[in-house]
Coordinates of C-alpha atoms and ligand atoms in Angstrom, one line a residue:
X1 CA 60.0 44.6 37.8
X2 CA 56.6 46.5 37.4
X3 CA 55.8 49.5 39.2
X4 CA 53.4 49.7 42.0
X5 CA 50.4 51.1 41.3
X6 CA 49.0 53.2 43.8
X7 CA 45.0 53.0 42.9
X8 CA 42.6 50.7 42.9
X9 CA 42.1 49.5 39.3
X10 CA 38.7 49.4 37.1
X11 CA 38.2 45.7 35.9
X12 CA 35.2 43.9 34.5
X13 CA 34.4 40.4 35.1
X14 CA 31.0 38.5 34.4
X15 CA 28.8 38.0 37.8
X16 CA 25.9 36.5 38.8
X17 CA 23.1 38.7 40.7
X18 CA 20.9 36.5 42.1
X19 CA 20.7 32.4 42.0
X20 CA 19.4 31.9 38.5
X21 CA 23.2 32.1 38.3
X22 CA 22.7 33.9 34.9
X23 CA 26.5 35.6 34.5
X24 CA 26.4 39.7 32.6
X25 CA 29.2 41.8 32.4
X26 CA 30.0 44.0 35.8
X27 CA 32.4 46.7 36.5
X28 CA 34.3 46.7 39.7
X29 CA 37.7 47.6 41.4
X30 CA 40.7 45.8 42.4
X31 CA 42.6 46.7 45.4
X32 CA 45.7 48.8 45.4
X33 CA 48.6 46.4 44.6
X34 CA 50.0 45.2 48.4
X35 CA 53.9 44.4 48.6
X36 CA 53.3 40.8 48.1
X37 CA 50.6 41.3 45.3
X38 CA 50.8 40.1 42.0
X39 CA 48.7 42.2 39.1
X40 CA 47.3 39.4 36.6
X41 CA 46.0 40.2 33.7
X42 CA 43.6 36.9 32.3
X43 CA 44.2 34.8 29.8
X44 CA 41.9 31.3 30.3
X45 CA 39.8 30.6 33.0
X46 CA 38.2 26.7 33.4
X47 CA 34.2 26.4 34.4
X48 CA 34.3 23.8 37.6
X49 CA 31.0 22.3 38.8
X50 CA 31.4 24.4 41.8
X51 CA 31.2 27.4 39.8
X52 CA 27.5 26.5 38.9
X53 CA 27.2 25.6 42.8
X54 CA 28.3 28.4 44.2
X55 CA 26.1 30.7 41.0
X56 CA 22.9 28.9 41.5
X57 CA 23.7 29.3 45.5
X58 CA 23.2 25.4 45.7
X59 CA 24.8 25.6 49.0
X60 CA 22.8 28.9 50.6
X61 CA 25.5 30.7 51.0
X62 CA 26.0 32.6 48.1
X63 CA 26.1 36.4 47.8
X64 CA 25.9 38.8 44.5
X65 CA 27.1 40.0 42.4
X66 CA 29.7 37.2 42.6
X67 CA 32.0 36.7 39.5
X68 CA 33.1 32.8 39.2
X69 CA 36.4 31.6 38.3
X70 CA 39.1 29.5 40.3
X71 CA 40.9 28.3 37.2
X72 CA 42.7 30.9 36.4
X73 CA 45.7 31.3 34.3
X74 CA 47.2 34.6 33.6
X75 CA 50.2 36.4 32.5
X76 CA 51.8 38.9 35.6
X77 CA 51.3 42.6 34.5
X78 CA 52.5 44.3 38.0
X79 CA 54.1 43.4 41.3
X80 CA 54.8 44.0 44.5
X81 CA 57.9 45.9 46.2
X82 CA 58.1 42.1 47.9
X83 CA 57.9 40.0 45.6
X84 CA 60.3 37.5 44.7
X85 CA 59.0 35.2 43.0
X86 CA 57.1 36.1 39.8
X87 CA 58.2 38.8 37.5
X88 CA 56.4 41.0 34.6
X89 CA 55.5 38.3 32.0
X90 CA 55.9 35.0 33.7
X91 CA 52.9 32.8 33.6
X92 CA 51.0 31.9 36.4
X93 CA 48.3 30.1 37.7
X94 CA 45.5 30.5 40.8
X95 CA 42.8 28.2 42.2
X96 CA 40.2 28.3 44.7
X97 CA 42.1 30.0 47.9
X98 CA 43.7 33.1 48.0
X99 CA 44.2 33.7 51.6
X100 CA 44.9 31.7 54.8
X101 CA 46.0 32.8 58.3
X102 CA 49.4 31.1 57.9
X103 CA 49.2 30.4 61.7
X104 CA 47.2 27.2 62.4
X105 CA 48.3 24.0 62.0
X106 CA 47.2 23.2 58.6
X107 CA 49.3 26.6 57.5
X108 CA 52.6 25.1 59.3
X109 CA 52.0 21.9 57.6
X110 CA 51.6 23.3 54.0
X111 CA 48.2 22.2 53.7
X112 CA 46.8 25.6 54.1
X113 CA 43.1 24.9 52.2
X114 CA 42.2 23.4 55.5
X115 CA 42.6 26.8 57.3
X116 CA 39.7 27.7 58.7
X117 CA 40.6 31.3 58.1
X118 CA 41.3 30.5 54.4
X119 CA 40.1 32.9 51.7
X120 CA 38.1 31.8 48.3
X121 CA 38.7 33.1 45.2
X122 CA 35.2 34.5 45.4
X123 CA 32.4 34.5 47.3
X124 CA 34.5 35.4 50.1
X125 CA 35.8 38.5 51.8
X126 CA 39.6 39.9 51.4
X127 CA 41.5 40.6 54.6
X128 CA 40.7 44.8 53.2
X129 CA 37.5 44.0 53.8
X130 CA 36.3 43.8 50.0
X131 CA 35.0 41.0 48.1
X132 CA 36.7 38.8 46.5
X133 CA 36.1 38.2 42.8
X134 CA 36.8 35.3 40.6
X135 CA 38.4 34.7 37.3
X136 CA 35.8 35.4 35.0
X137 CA 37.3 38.7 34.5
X138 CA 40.0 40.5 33.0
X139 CA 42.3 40.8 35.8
X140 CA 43.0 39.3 39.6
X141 CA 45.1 40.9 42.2
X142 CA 46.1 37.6 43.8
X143 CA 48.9 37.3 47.3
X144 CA 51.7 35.7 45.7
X145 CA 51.5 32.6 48.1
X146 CA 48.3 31.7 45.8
X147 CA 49.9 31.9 42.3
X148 CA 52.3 28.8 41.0
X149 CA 54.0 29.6 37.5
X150 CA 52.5 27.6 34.8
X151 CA 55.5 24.9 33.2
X152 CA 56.6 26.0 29.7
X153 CA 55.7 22.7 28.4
X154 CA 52.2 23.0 29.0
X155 CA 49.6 24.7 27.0
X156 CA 48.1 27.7 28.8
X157 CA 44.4 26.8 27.7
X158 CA 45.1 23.4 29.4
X159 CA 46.7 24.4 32.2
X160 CA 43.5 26.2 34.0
X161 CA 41.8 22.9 35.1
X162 CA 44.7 21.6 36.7
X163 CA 44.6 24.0 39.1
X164 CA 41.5 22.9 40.2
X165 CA 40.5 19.4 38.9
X166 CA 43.6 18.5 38.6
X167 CA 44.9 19.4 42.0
X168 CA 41.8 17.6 43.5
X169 CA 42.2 15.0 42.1
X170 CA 46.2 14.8 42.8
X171 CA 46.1 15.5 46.3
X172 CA 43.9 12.4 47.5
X173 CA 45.8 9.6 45.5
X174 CA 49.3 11.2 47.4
X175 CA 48.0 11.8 50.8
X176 CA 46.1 8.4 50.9
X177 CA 49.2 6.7 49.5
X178 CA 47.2 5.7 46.2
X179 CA 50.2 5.6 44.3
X180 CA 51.4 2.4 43.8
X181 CA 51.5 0.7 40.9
X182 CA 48.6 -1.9 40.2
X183 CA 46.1 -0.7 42.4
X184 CA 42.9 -1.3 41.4
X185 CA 41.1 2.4 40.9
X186 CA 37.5 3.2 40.4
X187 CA 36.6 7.2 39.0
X188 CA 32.6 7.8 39.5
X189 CA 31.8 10.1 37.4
X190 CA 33.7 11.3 34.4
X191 CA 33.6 15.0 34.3
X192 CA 36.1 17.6 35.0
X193 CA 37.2 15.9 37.8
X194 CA 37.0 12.6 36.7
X195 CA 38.5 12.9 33.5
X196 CA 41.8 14.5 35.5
X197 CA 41.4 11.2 37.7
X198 CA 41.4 8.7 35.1
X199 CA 44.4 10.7 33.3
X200 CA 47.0 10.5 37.0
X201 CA 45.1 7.1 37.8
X202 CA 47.2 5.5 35.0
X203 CA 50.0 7.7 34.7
X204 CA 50.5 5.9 38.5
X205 CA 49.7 2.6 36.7
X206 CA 46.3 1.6 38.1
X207 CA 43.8 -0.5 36.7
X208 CA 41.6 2.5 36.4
X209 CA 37.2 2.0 35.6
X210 CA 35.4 4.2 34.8
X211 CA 31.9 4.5 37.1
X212 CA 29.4 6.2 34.4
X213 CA 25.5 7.2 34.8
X214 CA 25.4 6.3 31.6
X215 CA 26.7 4.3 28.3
X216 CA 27.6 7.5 26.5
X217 CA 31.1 8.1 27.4
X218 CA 32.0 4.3 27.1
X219 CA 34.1 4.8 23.9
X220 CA 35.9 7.7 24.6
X221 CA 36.3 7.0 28.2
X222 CA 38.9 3.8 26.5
X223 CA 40.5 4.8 23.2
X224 CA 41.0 8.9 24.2
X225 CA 41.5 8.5 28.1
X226 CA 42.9 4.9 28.4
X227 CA 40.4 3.8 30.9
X228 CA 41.0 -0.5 31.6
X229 CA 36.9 -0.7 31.7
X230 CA 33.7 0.6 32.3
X231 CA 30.9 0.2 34.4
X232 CA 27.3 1.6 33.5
X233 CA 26.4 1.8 37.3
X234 CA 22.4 1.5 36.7
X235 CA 23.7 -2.4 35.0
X236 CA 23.6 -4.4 38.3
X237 CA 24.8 -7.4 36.7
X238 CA 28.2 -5.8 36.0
X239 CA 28.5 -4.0 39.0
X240 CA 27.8 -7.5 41.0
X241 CA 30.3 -8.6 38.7
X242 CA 32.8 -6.1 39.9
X243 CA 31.8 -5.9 43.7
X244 CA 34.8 -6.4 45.9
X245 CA 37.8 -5.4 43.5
X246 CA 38.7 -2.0 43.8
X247 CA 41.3 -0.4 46.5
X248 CA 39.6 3.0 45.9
X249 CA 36.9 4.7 44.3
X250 CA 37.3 8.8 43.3
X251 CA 33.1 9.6 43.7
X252 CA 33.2 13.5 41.8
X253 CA 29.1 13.1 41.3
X254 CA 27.6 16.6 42.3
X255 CA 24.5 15.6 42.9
X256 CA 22.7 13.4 45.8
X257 CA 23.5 9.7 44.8
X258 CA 23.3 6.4 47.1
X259 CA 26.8 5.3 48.6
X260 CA 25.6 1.5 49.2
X261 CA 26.3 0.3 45.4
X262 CA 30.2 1.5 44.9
X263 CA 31.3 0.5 48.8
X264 CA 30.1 -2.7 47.7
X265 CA 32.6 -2.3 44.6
X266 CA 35.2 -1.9 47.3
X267 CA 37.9 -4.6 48.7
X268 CA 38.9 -4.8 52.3
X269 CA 40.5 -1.8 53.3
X270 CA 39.2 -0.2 50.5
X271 CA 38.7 3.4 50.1
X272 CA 35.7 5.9 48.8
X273 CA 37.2 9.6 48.5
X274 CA 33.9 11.6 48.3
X275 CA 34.9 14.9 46.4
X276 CA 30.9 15.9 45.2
X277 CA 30.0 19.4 46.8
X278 CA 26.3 17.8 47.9
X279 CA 23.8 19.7 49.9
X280 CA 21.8 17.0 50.9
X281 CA 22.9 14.0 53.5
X282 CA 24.5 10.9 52.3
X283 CA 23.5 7.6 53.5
X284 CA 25.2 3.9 54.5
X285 CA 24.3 1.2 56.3
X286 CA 27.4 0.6 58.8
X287 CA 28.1 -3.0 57.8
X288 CA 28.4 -1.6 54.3
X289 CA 32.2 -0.2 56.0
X290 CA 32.4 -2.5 58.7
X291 CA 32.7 -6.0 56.8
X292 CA 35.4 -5.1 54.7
X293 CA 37.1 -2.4 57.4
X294 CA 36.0 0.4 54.3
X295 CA 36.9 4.1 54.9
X296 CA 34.6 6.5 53.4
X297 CA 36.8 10.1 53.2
X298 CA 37.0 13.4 51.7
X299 CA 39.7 15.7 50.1
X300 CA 39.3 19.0 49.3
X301 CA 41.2 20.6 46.8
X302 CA 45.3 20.6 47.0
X303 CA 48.2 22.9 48.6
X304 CA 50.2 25.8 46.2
X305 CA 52.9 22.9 47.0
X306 CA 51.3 19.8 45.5
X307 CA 49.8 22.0 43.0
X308 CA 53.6 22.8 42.0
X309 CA 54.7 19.2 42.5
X310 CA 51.1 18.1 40.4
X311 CA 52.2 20.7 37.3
X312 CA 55.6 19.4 37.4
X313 CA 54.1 15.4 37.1
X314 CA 52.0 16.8 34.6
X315 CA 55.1 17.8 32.4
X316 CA 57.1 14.4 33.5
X317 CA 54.0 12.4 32.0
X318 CA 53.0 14.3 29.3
X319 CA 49.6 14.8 30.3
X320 CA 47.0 17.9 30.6
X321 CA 43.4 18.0 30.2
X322 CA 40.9 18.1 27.7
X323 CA 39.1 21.0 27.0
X324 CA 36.6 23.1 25.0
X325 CA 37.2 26.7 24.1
X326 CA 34.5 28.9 24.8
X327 CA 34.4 32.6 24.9
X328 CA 32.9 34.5 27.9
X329 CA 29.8 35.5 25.9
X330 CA 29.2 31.9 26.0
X331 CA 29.2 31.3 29.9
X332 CA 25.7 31.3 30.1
X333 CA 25.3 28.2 27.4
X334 CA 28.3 26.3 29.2
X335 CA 26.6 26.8 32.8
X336 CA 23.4 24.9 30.8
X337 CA 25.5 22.4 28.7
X338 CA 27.7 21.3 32.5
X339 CA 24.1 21.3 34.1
X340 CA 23.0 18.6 31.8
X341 CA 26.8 16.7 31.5
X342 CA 27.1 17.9 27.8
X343 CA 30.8 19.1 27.9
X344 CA 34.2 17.0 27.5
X345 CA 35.8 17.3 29.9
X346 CA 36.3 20.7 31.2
X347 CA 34.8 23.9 29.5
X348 CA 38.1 26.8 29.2
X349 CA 37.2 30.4 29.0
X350 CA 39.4 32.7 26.7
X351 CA 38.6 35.2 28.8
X352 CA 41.5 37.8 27.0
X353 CA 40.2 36.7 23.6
X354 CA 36.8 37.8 24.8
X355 CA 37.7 41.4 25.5
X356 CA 36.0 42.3 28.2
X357 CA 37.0 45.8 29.0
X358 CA 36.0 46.9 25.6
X359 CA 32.5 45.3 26.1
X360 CA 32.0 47.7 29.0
X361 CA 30.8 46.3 32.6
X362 CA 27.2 47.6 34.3
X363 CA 28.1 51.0 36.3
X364 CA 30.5 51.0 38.3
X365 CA 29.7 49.6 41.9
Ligands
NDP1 N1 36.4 18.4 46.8 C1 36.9 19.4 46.1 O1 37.9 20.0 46.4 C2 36.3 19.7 44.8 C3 35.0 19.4 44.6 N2 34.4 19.7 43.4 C4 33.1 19.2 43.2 O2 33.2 17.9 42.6 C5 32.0 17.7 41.8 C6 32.4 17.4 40.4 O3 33.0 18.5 39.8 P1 33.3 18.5 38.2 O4 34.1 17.4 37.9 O5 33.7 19.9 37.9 O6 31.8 18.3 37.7 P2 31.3 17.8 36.2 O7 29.9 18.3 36.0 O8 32.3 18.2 35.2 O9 31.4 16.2 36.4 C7 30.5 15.5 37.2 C8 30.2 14.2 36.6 O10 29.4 13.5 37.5 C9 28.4 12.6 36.8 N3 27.1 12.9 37.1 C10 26.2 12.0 37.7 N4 25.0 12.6 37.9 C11 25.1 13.8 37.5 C12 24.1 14.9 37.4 N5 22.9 14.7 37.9 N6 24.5 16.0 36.9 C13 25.8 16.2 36.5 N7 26.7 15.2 36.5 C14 26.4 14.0 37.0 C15 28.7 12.9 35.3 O11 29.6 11.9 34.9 P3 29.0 10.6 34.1 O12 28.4 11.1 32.8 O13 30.2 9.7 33.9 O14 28.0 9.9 35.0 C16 29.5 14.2 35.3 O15 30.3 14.3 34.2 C17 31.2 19.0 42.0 O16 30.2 18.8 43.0 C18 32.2 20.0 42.4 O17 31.6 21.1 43.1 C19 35.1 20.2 42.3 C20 36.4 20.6 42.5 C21 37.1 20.5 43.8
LIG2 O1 36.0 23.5 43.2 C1 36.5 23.8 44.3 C2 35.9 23.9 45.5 C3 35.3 22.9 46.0 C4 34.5 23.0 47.3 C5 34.5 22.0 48.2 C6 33.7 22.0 49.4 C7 32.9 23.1 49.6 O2 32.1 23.2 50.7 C8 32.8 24.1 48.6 O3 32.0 25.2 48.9 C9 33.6 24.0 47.5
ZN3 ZN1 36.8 23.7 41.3
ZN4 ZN1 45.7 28.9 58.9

């Protein structure tokens, strides 16, 4: 077991000051190392759309300098006089929370990322009264109720976008029982998310099409990802074709979007799991949900326990996600590239290939 160190410890992470969301290198501290804390040191980190979101302060409620970074995977450099379950060495994993009251109902239940007291990865405020600071960094101090260990027969690199996309994507088909074999899914939008979606849609045995903007990713969306079809959803002739077939519909579009063209794509009963961080309102016509006795929902994210059970389904199938390699000096480019849905499928920082200590954050602040 490591030692417990008793200072707060230098790190540097990339951060955006202000909402051009351009990232630089900035020097900060971590807090002292609690009993239950777990010292990581940063091996990959995954860019989500939310990253660009929450850098560009597309929801207003950003504050800087905020370093990104909820797909993290690391290897455990110190712990805790409590902690039990991670030692030196293992490799582990954190995603978008890393705190909760563990009070409320939602705590009780295991479903602790809708706590209202929970705690982002960044953006956010510790219970010590600090910041908290993502992943786009060389180190974390993370509770070890937020860190899973990453399955040896996955491949770290991978690995970091399950424990976002992956997880949300995971969660909804479980909890809204979308995992029989033969149902008839629909993924909108094939992007980090999406790509995750269309992976665990079949793995479950769905009919799973994919819902593009566009022609582009017709080919690869079939022979790499093993999508059953494709629907261009600007081609109303295909999408009349398909209206009333699917039993759900996985919408991951960030961006505003009408609702009206995939509820009609829906069957009775059928369902439309919004998962889009969009700061604008969404509209429907109420017939659109009414004939057809249509649910339009939401899912955010996924518990430490079905982002467990979701690595371990990950190994049972064989699947992980498909990635590009970038190194942090690069951020700035992949923040532009995801912007203009030039990346497949998820961008992967190798953030301890990138060396960031040696590259020196601003002064300390
Ligand atoms: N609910 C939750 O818990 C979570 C929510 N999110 C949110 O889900 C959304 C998707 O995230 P992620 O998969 O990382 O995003 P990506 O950018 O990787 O994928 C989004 C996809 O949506 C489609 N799209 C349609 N219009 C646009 C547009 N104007 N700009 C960009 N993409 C467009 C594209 O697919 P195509 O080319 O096929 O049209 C694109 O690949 C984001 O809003 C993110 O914040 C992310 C993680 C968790
Ligand atoms: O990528 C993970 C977080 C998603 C998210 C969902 C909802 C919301 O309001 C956010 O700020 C982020
Ligand atoms: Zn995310
Ligand atoms: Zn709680």
């Amino acid at each position: 077991m490591g030692s417990i160190i008793e200072a707060e410890k230098p790190v540097t992470g990339w951060a955006a000051r202000d909402s051009t969301g351009l990232l630089s290198p900035y020097a900060y501290t971590l807090r002292k190392t609690g009993a239950e804390d777990v010292v990581i040191k940063v091996l990959y980190c995954g860019i989500c759309h939310t990253d660009l979101h929450q850098a560009r302060n597309d929801l207003g409620m950003s504050k800087y300098p905020m370093v990104p970074g909820h797909e993290v995977v690391g290897e455990v450099v110190e712990v805790g006089a409590e902690v039990r379950r991670f030692l030196v060495g293992d490799r582990v994993g954190s995603g978008a929370i890393v705190g909760c009251c563990g009070e409320c109902r939602p705590c009780r239940d295991e479903v602790e990322q809708y706590c209202n007291k929970k705690i982002w990865s960044y953006n956010d405020v510790y219970f010590d009264g600090k910041p908290t600071q993502g992943g786009f960094a060389s180190a974390m101090v993370v509770h070890q109720k937020f860190l899973v260990k990453i399955p040896s027969g996955l491949a770290l690199e991978q690995a970091g976008p399950l424990l976002c996309a992956g997880v949300t994507v995971y969660s909804p088909l479980k909890h809204f029982g979308l995992t029989t074999a033969g149902l008839r899914g629909g993924i909108l939008g094939l992007g980090g998310v999406g790509h995750m979606g269309v992976k665990f849609a079949k793995a479950l045995g769905h009919h799973v099409t994919v819902i593009s903007s566009s022609d582009r990713k017709r080919a690869e969306a079939v022979d790499h990802l093993g999508a059953d079809a494709y629907l261009v959803s600007s081609d109303e002739a295909a999408m009349a074709a398909a209206a009333d077939t699917f039993d759900y519909i996985i919408d991951t579009v960030p961006v505003h979007h009408p609702l009206e063209p995939y509820l009609a794509l829906l069957k009775l009963d059928g369902k439309l799991v919004l998962m889009g961080v969009i700061n604008q309102p969404l509209q429907f016509l109420t017939p659109m949900i009414m004939l057809g006795r249509k649910s339009i929902t939401g899912s955010f994210i996924g518990s430490m326990k079905e982002t467990e059970e979701m690595l371990a389904f990950c190994v049972e199938k064989g699947l992980s996600s498909t990635i590009e390699v970038v190194k942090m000096e690069y951020v700035n480019e992949a923040f532009k590239r995801l912007e203009r849905n030039d990346v497949r499928y998820r961008f992967v920082i190798d953030v301890a290939g990138s060396n960031l200590d040696a590259s020196g954050g601003a002064e300390l602040h």
